[in-house]
Coordinates of C-alpha atoms and ligand atoms in Angstrom, one line a residue:
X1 CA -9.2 -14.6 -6.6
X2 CA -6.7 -13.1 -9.2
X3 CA -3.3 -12.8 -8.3
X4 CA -1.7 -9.3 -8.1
X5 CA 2.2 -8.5 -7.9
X6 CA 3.6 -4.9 -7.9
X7 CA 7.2 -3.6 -7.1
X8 CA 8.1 -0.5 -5.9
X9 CA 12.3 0.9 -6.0
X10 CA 13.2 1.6 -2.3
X11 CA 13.6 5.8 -2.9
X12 CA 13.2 6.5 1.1
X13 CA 10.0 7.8 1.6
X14 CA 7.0 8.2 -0.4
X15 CA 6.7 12.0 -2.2
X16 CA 2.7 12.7 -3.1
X17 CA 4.3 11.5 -7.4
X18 CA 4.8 8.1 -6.6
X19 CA 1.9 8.0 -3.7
X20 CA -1.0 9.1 -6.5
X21 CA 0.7 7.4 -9.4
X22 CA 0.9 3.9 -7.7
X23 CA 0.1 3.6 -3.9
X24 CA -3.1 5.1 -3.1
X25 CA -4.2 2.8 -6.4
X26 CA -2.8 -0.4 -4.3
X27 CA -4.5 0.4 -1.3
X28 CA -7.6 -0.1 -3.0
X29 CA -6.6 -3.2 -5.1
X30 CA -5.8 -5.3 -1.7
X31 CA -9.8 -5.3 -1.0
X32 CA -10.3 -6.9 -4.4
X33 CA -7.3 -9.3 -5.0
X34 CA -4.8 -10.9 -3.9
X35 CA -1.9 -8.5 -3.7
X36 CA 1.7 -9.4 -3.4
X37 CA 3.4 -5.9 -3.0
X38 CA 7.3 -5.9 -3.0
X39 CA 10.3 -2.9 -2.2
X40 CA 12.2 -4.2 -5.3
X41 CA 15.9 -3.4 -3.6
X42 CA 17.6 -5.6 -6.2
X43 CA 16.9 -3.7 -8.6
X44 CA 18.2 -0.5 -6.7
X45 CA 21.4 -1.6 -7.0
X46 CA 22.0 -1.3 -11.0
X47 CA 23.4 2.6 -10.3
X48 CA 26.1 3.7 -7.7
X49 CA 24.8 4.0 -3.8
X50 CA 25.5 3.3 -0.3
X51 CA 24.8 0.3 1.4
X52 CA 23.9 2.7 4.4
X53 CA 21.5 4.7 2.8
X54 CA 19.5 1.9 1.1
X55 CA 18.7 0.1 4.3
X56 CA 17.4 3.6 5.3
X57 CA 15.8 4.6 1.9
X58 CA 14.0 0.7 2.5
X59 CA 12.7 0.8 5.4
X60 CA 11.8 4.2 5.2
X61 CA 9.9 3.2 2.2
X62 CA 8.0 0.4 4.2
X63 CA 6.8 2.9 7.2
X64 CA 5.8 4.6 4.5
X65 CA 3.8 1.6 2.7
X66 CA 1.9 0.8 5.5
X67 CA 1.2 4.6 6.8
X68 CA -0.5 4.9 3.4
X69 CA -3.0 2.0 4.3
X70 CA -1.1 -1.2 3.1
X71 CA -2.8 -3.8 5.6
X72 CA -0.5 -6.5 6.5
X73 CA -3.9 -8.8 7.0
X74 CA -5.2 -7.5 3.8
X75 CA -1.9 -8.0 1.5
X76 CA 1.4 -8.8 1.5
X77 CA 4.5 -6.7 1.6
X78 CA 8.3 -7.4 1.7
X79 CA 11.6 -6.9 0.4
X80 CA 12.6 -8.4 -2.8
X81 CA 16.2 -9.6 -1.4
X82 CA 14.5 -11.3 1.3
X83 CA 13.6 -14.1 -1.0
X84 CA 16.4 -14.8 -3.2
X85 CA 14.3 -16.8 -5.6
X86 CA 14.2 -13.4 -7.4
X87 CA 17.9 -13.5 -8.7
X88 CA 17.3 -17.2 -9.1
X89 CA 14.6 -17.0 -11.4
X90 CA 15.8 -14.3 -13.0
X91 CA 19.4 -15.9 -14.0
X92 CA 17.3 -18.8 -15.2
X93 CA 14.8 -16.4 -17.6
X94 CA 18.1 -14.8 -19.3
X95 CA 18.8 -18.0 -20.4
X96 CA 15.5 -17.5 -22.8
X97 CA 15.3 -13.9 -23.4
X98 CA 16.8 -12.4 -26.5
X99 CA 19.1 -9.8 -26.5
X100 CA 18.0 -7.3 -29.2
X101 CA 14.9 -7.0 -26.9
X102 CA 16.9 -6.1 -23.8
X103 CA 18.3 -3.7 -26.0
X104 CA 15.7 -2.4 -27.6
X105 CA 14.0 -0.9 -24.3
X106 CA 13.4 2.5 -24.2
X107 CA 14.3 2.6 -20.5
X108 CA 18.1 1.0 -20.9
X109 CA 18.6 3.0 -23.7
X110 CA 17.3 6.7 -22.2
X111 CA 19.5 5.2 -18.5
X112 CA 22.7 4.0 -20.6
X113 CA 23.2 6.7 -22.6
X114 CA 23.6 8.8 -19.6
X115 CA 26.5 6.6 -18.3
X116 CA 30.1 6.0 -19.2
X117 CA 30.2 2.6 -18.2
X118 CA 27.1 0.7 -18.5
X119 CA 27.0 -2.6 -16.0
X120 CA 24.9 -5.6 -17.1
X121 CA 22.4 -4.9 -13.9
X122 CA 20.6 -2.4 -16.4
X123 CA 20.7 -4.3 -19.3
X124 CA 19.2 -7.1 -17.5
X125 CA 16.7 -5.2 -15.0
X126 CA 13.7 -6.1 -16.9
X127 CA 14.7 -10.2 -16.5
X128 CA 14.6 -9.3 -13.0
X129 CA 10.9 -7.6 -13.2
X130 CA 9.6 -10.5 -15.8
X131 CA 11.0 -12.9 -12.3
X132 CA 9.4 -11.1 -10.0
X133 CA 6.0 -11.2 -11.8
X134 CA 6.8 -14.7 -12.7
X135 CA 7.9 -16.1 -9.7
X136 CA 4.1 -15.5 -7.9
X137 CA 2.6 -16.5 -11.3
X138 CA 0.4 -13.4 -10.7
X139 CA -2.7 -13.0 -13.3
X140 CA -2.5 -9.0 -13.2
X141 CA -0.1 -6.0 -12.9
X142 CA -1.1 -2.7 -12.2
X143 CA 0.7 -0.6 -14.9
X144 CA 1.1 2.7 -16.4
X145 CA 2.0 3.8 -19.2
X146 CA 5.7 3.9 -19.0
X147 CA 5.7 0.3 -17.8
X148 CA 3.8 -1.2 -20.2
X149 CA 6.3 -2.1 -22.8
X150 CA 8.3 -4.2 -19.8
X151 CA 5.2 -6.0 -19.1
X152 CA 5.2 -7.1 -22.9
X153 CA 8.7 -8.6 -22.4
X154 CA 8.0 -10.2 -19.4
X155 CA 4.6 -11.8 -21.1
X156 CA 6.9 -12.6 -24.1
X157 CA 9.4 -14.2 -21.8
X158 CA 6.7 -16.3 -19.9
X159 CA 5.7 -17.4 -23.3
X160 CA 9.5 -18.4 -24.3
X161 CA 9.9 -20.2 -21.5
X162 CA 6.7 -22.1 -21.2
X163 CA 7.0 -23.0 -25.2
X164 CA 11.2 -24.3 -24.8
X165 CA 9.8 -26.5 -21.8
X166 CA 6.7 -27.6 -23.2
X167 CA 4.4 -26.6 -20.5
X168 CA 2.0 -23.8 -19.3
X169 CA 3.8 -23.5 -16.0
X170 CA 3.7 -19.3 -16.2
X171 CA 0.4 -17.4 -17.2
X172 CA 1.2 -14.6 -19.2
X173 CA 0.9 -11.8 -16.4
X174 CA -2.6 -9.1 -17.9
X175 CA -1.9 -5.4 -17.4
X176 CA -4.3 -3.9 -14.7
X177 CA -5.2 -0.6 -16.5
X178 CA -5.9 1.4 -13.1
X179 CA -6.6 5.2 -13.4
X180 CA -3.3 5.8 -11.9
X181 CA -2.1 9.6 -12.3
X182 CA 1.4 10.9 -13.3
X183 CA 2.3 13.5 -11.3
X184 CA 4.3 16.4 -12.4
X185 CA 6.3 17.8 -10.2
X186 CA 6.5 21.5 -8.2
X187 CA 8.2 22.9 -11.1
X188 CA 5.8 22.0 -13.7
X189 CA 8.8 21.0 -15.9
X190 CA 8.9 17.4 -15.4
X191 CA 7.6 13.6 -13.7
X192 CA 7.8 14.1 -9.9
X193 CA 11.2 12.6 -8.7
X194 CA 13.6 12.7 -6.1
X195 CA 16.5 13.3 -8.4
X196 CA 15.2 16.4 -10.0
X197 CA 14.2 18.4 -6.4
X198 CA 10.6 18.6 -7.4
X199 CA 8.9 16.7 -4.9
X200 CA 6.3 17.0 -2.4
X201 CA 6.9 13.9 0.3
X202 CA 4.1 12.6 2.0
X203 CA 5.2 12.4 5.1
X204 CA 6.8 16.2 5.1
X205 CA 5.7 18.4 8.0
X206 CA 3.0 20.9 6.9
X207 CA 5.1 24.2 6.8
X208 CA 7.9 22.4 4.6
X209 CA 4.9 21.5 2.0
X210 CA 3.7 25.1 2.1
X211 CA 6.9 26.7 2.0
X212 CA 6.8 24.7 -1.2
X213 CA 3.7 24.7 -2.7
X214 CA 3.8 28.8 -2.3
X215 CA 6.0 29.4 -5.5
X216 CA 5.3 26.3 -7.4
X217 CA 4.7 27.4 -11.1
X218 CA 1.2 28.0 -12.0
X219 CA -0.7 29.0 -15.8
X220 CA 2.0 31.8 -16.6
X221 CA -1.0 33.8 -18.3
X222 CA -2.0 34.8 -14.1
X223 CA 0.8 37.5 -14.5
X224 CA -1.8 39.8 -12.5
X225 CA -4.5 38.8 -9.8
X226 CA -7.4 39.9 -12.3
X227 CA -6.0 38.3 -15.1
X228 CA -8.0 35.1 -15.8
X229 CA -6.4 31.7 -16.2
X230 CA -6.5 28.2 -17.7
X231 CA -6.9 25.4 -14.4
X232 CA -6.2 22.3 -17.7
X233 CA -2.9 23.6 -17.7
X234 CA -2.3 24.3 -14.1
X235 CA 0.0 21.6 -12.1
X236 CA -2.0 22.8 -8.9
X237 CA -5.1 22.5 -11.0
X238 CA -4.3 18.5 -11.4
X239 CA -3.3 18.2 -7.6
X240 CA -7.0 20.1 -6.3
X241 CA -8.3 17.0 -8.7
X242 CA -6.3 14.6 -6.9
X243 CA -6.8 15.9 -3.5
X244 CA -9.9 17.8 -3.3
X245 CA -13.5 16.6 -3.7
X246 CA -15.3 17.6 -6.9
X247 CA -17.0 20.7 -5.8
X248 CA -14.2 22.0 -4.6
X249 CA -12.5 21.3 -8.2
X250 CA -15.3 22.9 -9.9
X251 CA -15.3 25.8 -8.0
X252 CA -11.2 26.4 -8.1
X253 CA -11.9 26.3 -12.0
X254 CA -14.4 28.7 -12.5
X255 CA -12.5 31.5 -9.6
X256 CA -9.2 30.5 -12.2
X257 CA -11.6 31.2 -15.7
X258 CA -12.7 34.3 -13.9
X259 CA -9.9 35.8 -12.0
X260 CA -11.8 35.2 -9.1
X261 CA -9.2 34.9 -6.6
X262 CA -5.2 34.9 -6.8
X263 CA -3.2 31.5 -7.3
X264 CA -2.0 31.7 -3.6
X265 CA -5.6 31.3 -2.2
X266 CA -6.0 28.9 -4.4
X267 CA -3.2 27.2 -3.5
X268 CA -4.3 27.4 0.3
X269 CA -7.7 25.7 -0.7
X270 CA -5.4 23.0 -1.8
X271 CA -2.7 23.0 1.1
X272 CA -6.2 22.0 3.4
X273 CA -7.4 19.4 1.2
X274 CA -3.7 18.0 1.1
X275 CA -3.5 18.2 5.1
X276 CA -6.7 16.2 5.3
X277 CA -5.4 13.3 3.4
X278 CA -1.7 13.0 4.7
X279 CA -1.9 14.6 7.9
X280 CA -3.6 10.6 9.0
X281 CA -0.8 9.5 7.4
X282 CA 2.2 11.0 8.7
X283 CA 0.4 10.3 12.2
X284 CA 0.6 6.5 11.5
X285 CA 4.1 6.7 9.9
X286 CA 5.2 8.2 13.7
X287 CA 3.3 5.4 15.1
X288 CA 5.4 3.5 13.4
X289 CA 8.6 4.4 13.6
X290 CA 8.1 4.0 17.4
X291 CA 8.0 0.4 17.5
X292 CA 10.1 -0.3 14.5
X293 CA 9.7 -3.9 15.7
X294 CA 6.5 -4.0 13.8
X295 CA 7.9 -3.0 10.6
X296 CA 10.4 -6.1 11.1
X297 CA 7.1 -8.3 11.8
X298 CA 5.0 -7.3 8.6
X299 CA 8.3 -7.8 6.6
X300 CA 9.3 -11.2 7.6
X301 CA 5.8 -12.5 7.4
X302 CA 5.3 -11.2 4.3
X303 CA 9.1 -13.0 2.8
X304 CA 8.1 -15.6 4.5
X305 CA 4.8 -16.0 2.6
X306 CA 6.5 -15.4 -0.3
X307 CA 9.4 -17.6 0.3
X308 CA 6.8 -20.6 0.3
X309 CA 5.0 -19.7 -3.0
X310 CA 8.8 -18.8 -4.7
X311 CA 10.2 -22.0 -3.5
X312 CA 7.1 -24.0 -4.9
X313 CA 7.3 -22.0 -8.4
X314 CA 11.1 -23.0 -8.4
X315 CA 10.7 -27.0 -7.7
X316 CA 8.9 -27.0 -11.0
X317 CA 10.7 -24.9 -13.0
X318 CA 13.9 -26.8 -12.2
X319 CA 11.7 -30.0 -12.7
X320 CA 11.0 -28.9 -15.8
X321 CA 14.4 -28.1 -17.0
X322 CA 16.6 -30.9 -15.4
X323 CA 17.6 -29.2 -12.6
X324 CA 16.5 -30.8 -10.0
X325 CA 19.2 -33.8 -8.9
X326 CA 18.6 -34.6 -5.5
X327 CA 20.3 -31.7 -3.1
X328 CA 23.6 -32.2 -1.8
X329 CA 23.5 -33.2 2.0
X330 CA 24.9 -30.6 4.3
X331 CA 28.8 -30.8 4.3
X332 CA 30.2 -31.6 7.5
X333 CA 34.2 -30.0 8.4
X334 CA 36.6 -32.3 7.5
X335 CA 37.2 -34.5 10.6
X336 CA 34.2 -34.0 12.0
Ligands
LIG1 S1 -5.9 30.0 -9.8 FE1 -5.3 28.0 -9.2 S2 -5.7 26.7 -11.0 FE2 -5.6 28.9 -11.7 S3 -3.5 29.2 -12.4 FE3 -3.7 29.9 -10.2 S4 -3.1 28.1 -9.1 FE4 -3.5 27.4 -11.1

């Protein structure tokens, strides 16, 4: 069975962007392959935070995971510094990546333009995803479009490695084209994200999501009730499609084409077919959160797991490269 590995920033908990765009997608990947699903805290460090808030934003992010439908018997899910293999790897994979490609990503240069002071983290983040791919020797990623030119490094780094070392150690990770949907957010300006206020979460209580799917920006053409519209261009158009079943899509397009109804009735049809789908969810999220004990459960199984496969990568790379003198027995205190 092909080997899947996917990361996910620790951002608290899931808004309906990242849920459509990603999760919903992994839910159905762990009953086809093997899926190795990870809250990539390391690389949540690269801007300023607090310590406080990312062990919230984390584990809010894994009641999350699993309220969504991640089975712990299906797949595997766990925190990226709970096997340190990660930074490991990673330090050793600089060693053989260029630096004009580092700096040649769109992402570092868009994120360091913004800042006065830019720390190495950024420059270096993509190491760290080519080591987390690496480090499972996973066949696939699921990838859009935005990711697709860090999955090209990290394939260019598995071939830089294996090539200086002489060996086909890492398979050069294949993207998983899935029909994963970007997600613009309430204003219809911009990506869904946290940062920019324009977020539905999926674990929000039904009024909050109404009070904010009321005013969300529809086709500016429906000045008037009986003016008709243009549902391709509509953000709430593109959620009915995400969230309602096909009749229901064709049937909000043609009352939009024909001024059928007004955009707040349509955004009610939308509201139900949005409570259908989370309400199960925010339901198994409270489940959750009242035996946090489980949450600690699924996570150290799944480092554990991973922990095993890491360690096993890392005996051979360090084979490979002559770094593996026999370990240094345990130092005692002097005296003792
Ligand atoms: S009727 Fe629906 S699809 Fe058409 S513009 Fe209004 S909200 Fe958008």
């Amino acid at each position: 069975m092909s080997r899947i590995f996917s990361g996910i920033q620790p951002s608290g908990e899931l808004h309906i962007g990242n849920y459509l765009g990603a999760v919903k997608n992994w839910v159905q990947l762990q009953d086809r392959y093997e899926c190795i699903y990870c809250i990539v805290d390391y690389h949540a460090i690269t801007g300023s935070y607090e310590p406080d808030d990312l062990r919230r934003r984390t584990r809010d992010m894994a009641v999350s995971l699993l309220a969504a439908g991640l089975d712990p018997e299906k797949c595997t899910l766990f925190v990226q510094s709970m096997v340190p293999e990660h930074t490991e790897l990673a330090w050793i994979l600089n060693t053989v990546t260029p630096l004009g490609e580092l700096e040649r990503q769109t992402q570092f240069k868009d994120k360091a333009s913004r800042q006065e002071s830019v720390p190495a983290g950024l420059l270096n983040y993509p190491v760290l995803q080519a080591a987390d791919i690496l480090l499972y020797r996973a066949d696939l990623v699921p990838v859009g479009e935005d990711q697709v030119q860090h999955l090209e490094l990290s394939r260019e780094i598995a071939r830089r490695w294996n090539a200086k070392f002489g060996v086909e150690l890492f398979p050069e990770p294949q993207p998983l084209l899935t029909p994963a949907r970007r997600i613009v957010g309430l204003d219809g300006q911009a990506k869904m994200s946290k940062s920019l206020g324009n977020t539905v979460g999926v674990l929000e209580e039904p009024d909050a999501i109404w009070q904010k799917l009321r005013p969300a920006v529809t086709d500016p053409a429906r000045v008037r009730r009986t003016d008709p519209g243009t549902p391709e261009i509509c953000n709430i158009y593109h959620l009915h499609q995400a969230f309602s079943d096909p009749p229901t899509v064709e049937h909000v397009a043609h009352m939009c084409r024909t001024a059928g109804w007004g955009c707040i009735e349509c955004k009610r049809v939308l509201f139900e077919s949005m409570m259908r789908e989370l309400t199960p969810i925010r339901e198994r999220a409270a489940e959750l959160r009242a035996h946090p004990e489980r949450i600690d459960e699924v996570l150290h199984a799944g480092a554990e797991h991973c922990r095993a496969m890491a360690q096993e990568t890392m005996a051979a790379v360090k084979e490979h490269m002559g770094l593996d003198l026999a370990p240094v027995p345990p130092l005692g205190r002097a005296g003792v």
